[in-house]
Short mmCIF file of C-alpha atoms and ligand atoms in Angstrom, two decimals:
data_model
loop_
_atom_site.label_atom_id
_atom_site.label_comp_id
_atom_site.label_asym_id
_atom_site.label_seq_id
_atom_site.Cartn_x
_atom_site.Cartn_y
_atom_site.Cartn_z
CA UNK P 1 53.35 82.10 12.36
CA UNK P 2 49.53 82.68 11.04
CA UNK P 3 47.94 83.41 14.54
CA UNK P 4 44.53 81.38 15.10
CA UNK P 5 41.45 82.07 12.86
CA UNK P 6 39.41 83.52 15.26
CA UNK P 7 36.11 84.60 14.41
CA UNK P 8 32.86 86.48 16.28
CA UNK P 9 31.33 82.77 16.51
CA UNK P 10 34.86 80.86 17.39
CA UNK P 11 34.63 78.91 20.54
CA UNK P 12 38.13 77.84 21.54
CA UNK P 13 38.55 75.00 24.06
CA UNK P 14 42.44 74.05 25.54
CA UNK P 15 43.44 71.35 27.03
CA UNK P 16 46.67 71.48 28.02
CA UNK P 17 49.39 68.92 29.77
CA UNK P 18 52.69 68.58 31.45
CA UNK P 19 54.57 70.24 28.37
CA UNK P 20 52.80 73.34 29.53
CA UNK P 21 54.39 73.32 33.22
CA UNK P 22 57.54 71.91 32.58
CA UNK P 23 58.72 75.27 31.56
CA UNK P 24 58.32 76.49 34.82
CA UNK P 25 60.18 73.72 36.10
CA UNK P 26 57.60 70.97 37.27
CA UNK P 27 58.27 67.69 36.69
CA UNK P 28 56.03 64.81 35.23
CA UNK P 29 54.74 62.34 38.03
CA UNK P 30 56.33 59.64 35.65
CA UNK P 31 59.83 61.60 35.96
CA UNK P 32 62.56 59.98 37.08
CA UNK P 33 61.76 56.65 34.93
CA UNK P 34 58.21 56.42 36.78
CA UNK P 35 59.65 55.99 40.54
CA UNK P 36 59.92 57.88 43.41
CA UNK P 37 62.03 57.17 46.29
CA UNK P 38 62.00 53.69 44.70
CA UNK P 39 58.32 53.14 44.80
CA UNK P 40 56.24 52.57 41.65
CA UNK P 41 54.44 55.85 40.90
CA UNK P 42 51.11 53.46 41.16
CA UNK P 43 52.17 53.48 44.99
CA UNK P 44 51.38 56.56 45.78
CA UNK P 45 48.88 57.15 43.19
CA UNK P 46 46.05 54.92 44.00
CA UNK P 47 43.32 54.34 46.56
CA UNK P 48 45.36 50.80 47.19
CA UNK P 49 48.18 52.55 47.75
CA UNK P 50 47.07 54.97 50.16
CA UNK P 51 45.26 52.20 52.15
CA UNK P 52 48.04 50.50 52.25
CA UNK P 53 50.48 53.77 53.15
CA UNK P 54 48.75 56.74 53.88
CA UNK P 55 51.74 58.60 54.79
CA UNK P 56 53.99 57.69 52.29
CA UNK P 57 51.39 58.91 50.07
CA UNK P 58 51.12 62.31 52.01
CA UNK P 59 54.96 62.64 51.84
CA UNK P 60 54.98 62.08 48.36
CA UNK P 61 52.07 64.90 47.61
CA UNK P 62 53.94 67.47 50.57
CA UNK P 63 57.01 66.97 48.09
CA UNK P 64 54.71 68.06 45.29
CA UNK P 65 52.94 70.79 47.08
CA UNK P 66 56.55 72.18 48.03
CA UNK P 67 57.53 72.34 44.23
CA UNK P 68 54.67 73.69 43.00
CA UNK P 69 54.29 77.11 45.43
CA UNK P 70 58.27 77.74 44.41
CA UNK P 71 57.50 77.56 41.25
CA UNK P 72 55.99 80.03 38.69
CA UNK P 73 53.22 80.54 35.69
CA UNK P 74 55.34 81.24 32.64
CA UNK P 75 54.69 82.60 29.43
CA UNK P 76 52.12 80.66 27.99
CA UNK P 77 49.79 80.14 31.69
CA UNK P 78 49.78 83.70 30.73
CA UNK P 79 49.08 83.67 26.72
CA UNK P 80 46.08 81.50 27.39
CA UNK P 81 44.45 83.94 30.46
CA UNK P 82 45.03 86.78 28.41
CA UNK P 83 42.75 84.95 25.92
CA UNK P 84 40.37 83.96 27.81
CA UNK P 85 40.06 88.24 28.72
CA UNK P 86 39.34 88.58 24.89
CA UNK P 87 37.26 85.37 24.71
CA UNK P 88 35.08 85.27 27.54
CA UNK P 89 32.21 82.70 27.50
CA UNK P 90 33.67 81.22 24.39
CA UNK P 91 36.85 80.17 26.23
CA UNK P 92 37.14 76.75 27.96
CA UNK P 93 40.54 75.41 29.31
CA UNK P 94 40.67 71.79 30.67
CA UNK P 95 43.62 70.82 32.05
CA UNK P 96 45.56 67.40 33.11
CA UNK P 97 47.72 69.77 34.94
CA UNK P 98 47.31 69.64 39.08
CA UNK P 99 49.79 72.49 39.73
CA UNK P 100 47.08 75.63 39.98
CA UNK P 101 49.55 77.50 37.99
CA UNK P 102 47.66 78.29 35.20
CA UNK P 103 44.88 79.69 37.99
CA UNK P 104 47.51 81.53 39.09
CA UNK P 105 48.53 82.83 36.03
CA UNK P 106 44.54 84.08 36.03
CA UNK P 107 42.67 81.36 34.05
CA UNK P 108 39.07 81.54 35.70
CA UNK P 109 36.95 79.39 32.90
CA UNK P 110 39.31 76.21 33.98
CA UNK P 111 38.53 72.85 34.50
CA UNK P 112 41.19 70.82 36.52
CA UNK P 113 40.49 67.39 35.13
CA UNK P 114 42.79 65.61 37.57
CA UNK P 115 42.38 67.51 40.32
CA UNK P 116 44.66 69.72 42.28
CA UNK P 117 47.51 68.74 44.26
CA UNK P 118 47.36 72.03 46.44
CA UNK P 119 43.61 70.68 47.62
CA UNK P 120 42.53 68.36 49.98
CA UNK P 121 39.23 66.58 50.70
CA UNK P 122 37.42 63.75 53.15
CA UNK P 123 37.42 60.02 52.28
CA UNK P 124 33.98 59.62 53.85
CA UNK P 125 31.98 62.72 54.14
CA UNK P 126 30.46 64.83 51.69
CA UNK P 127 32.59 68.71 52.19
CA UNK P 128 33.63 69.99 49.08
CA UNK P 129 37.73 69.46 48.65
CA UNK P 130 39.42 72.84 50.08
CA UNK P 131 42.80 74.42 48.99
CA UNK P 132 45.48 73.04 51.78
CA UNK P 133 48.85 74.32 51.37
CA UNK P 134 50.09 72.32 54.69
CA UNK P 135 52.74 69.68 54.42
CA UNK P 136 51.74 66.20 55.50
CA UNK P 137 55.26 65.17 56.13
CA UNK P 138 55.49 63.22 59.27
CA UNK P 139 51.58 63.35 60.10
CA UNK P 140 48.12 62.55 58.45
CA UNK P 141 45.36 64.76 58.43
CA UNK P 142 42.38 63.98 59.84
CA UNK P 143 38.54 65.45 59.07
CA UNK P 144 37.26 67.53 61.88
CA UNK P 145 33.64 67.25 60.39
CA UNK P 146 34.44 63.33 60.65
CA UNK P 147 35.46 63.88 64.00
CA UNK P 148 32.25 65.97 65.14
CA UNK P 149 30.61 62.78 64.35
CA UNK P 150 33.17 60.48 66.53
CA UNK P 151 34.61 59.44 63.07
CA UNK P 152 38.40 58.98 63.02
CA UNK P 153 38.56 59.87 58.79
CA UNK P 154 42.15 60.31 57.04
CA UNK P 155 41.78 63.27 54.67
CA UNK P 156 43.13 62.66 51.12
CA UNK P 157 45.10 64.66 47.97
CA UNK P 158 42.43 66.18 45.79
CA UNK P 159 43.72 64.18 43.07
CA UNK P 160 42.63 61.74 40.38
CA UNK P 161 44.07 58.37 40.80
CA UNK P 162 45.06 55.12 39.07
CA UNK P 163 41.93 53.49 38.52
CA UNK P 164 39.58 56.71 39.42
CA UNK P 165 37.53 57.98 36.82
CA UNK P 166 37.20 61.70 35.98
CA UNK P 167 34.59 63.84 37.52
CA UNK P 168 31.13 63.05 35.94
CA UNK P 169 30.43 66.96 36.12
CA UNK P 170 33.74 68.32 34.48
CA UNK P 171 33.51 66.26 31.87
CA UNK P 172 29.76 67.11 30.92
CA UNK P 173 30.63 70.92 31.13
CA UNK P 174 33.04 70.16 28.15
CA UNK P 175 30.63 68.13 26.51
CA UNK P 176 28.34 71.47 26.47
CA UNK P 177 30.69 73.22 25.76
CA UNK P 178 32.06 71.56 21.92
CA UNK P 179 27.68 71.12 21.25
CA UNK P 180 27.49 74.74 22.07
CA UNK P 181 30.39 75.57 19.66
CA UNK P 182 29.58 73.19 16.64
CA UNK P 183 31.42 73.65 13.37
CA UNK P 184 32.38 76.77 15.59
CA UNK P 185 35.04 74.98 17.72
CA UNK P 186 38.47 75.65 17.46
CA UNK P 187 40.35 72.57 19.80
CA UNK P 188 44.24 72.88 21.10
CA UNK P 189 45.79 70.57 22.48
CA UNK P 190 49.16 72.41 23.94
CA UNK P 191 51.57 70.57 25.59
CA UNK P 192 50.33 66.78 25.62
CA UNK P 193 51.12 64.14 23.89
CA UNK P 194 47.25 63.26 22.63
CA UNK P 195 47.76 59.43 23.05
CA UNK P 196 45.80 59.10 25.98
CA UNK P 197 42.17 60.07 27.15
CA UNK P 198 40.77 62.35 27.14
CA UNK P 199 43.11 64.02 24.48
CA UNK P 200 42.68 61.40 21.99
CA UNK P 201 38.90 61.58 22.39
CA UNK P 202 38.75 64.91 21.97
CA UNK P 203 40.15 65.92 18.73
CA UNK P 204 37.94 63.18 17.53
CA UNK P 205 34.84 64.84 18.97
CA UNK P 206 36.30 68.35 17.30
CA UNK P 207 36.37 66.81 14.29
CA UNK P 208 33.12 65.47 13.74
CA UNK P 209 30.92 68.00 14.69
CA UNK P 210 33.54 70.35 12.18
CA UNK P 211 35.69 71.94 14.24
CA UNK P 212 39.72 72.76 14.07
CA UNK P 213 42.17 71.32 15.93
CA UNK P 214 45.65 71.88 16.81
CA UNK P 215 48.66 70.13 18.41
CA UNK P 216 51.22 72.49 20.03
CA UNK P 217 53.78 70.21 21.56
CA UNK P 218 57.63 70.30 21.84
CA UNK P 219 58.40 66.85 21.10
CA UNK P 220 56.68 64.58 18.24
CA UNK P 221 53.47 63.18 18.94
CA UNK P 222 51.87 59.80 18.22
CA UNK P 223 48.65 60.90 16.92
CA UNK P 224 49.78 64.23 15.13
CA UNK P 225 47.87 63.16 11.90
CA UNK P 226 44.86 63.12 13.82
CA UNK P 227 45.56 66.71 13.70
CA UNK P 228 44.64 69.55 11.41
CA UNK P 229 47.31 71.66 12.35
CA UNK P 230 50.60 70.53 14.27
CA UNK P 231 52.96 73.25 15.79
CA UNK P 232 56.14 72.09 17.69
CA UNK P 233 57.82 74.17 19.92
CA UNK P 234 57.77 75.45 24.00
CA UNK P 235 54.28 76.98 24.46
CA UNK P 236 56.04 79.60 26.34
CA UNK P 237 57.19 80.58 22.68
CA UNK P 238 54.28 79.92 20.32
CA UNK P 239 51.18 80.40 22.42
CA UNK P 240 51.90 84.32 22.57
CA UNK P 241 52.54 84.57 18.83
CA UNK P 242 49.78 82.25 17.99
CA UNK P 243 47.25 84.71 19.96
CA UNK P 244 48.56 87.53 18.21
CA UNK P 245 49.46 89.07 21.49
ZN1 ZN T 301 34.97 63.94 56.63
#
């Protein structure tokens, strides 16, 4: 495999997506034919949802908290921070993953586009979400700052929902980010499909300001001709060859 044209100007931005976690044994929300426990994955995945079932909700995100502290960065969570050493400023990974792992795995210049599903954060008031590792299974947490104020405020999952657009901010920093890089930007898209926003949108942006993309995905994608270069295979596998590492 010819490992990734790299250059003293290359700025590389990642985004990566389930593919990436599912070797380290995480399943896809919409695993399991898009149910859980026999409710529609929009269930517990929405604001109308939640209203309507706060604790199913909760149960539903303790399950995913519990799966995602057994489980562990692999291979390429690793490839991509050891980049990101070599790269520094001119490394930015988005992700649609809300596992942490590749945090774990010691990604620092990391933008969680969908959230986190090991952080927690107020309905009502204005505290920045906070990493909460505690299982909601037969209770619903409640905001103490609320509750200073005589407010009785369910906490929620620090997670982008059905219907919920993407944080303003995040999405601005990557914006910067491909101006920044220009003809300059090298794109991959590891691990995702690319159908759906903002993947699709954003090997479109590479490509007209001039930059190179590539799809590294196990399974064929739908918009792989959008792509310059498509590699298919377990990022585990490629990402560490196609670093060079
Ligand atoms: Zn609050």
């Amino acid at each position: 495999m010819t490992p990734l044209p790299i250059r003293k100007a290359t700025r590389v931005l990642v985004l990566t997506g389930a593919g990436v976690s599912a070797e380290s044994g995480i399943a896809t929300f919409r695993a399991g034919g898009g149910l859980w426990e026999k409710h529609r994955v929009e269930q517990v995945a929405s604001m109308e949802g939640f209203v309507e079932d706060p604790q199913l909700v909760w149960r539903f995100y303790s399950e995913r908290r519990k799966g995602v502290l057994a489980a562990e960065p692999n291979a390429g969570h690793y490839a991509l921070a050891e980049l990101e050493q070599r790269l520094g400023d001119r490394f930015l990974l988005t992700t649609q993953n809300v596992d942490g792992l590749h945090a774990r795995a010691g990604s620092e210049r990391m933008l969680e586009l969908h959230g986190n599903v090991c952080m927690t954060r107020c309905l009502l008031c204005a505290r920045e979400p906070f990493v909460d590792e505690t299982l909601y299974l037969d209770s619903l947490p409640k905001c103490e700052l609320c509750g200073e104020e005589g407010r009785d405020t369910i906490l929620r999952p620090h997670i982008v929902w059905f219907g919920e657009s993407l944080d303003g901010w995040v999405l601005s920093q990557i914006d910067d980010f491909i101006s920044e890089a220009g003809s300059d930007l090298l794109f991959l898209a590891i691990g995702t499909a690319g159908a759906v926003y903002p993947a699709a949108s954003l090997v479109d942006v590479a490509r007209r300001v001039g930059g190179v993309s590539y799809l590294i995905n196990l399974d064929e994608a739908d918009n792989a001709s959008q792509f310059e270069h498509v590699i298919r295979g377990k990022s585990g596998e490629v990402l560490p060859r196609l670093f060079g590492l």
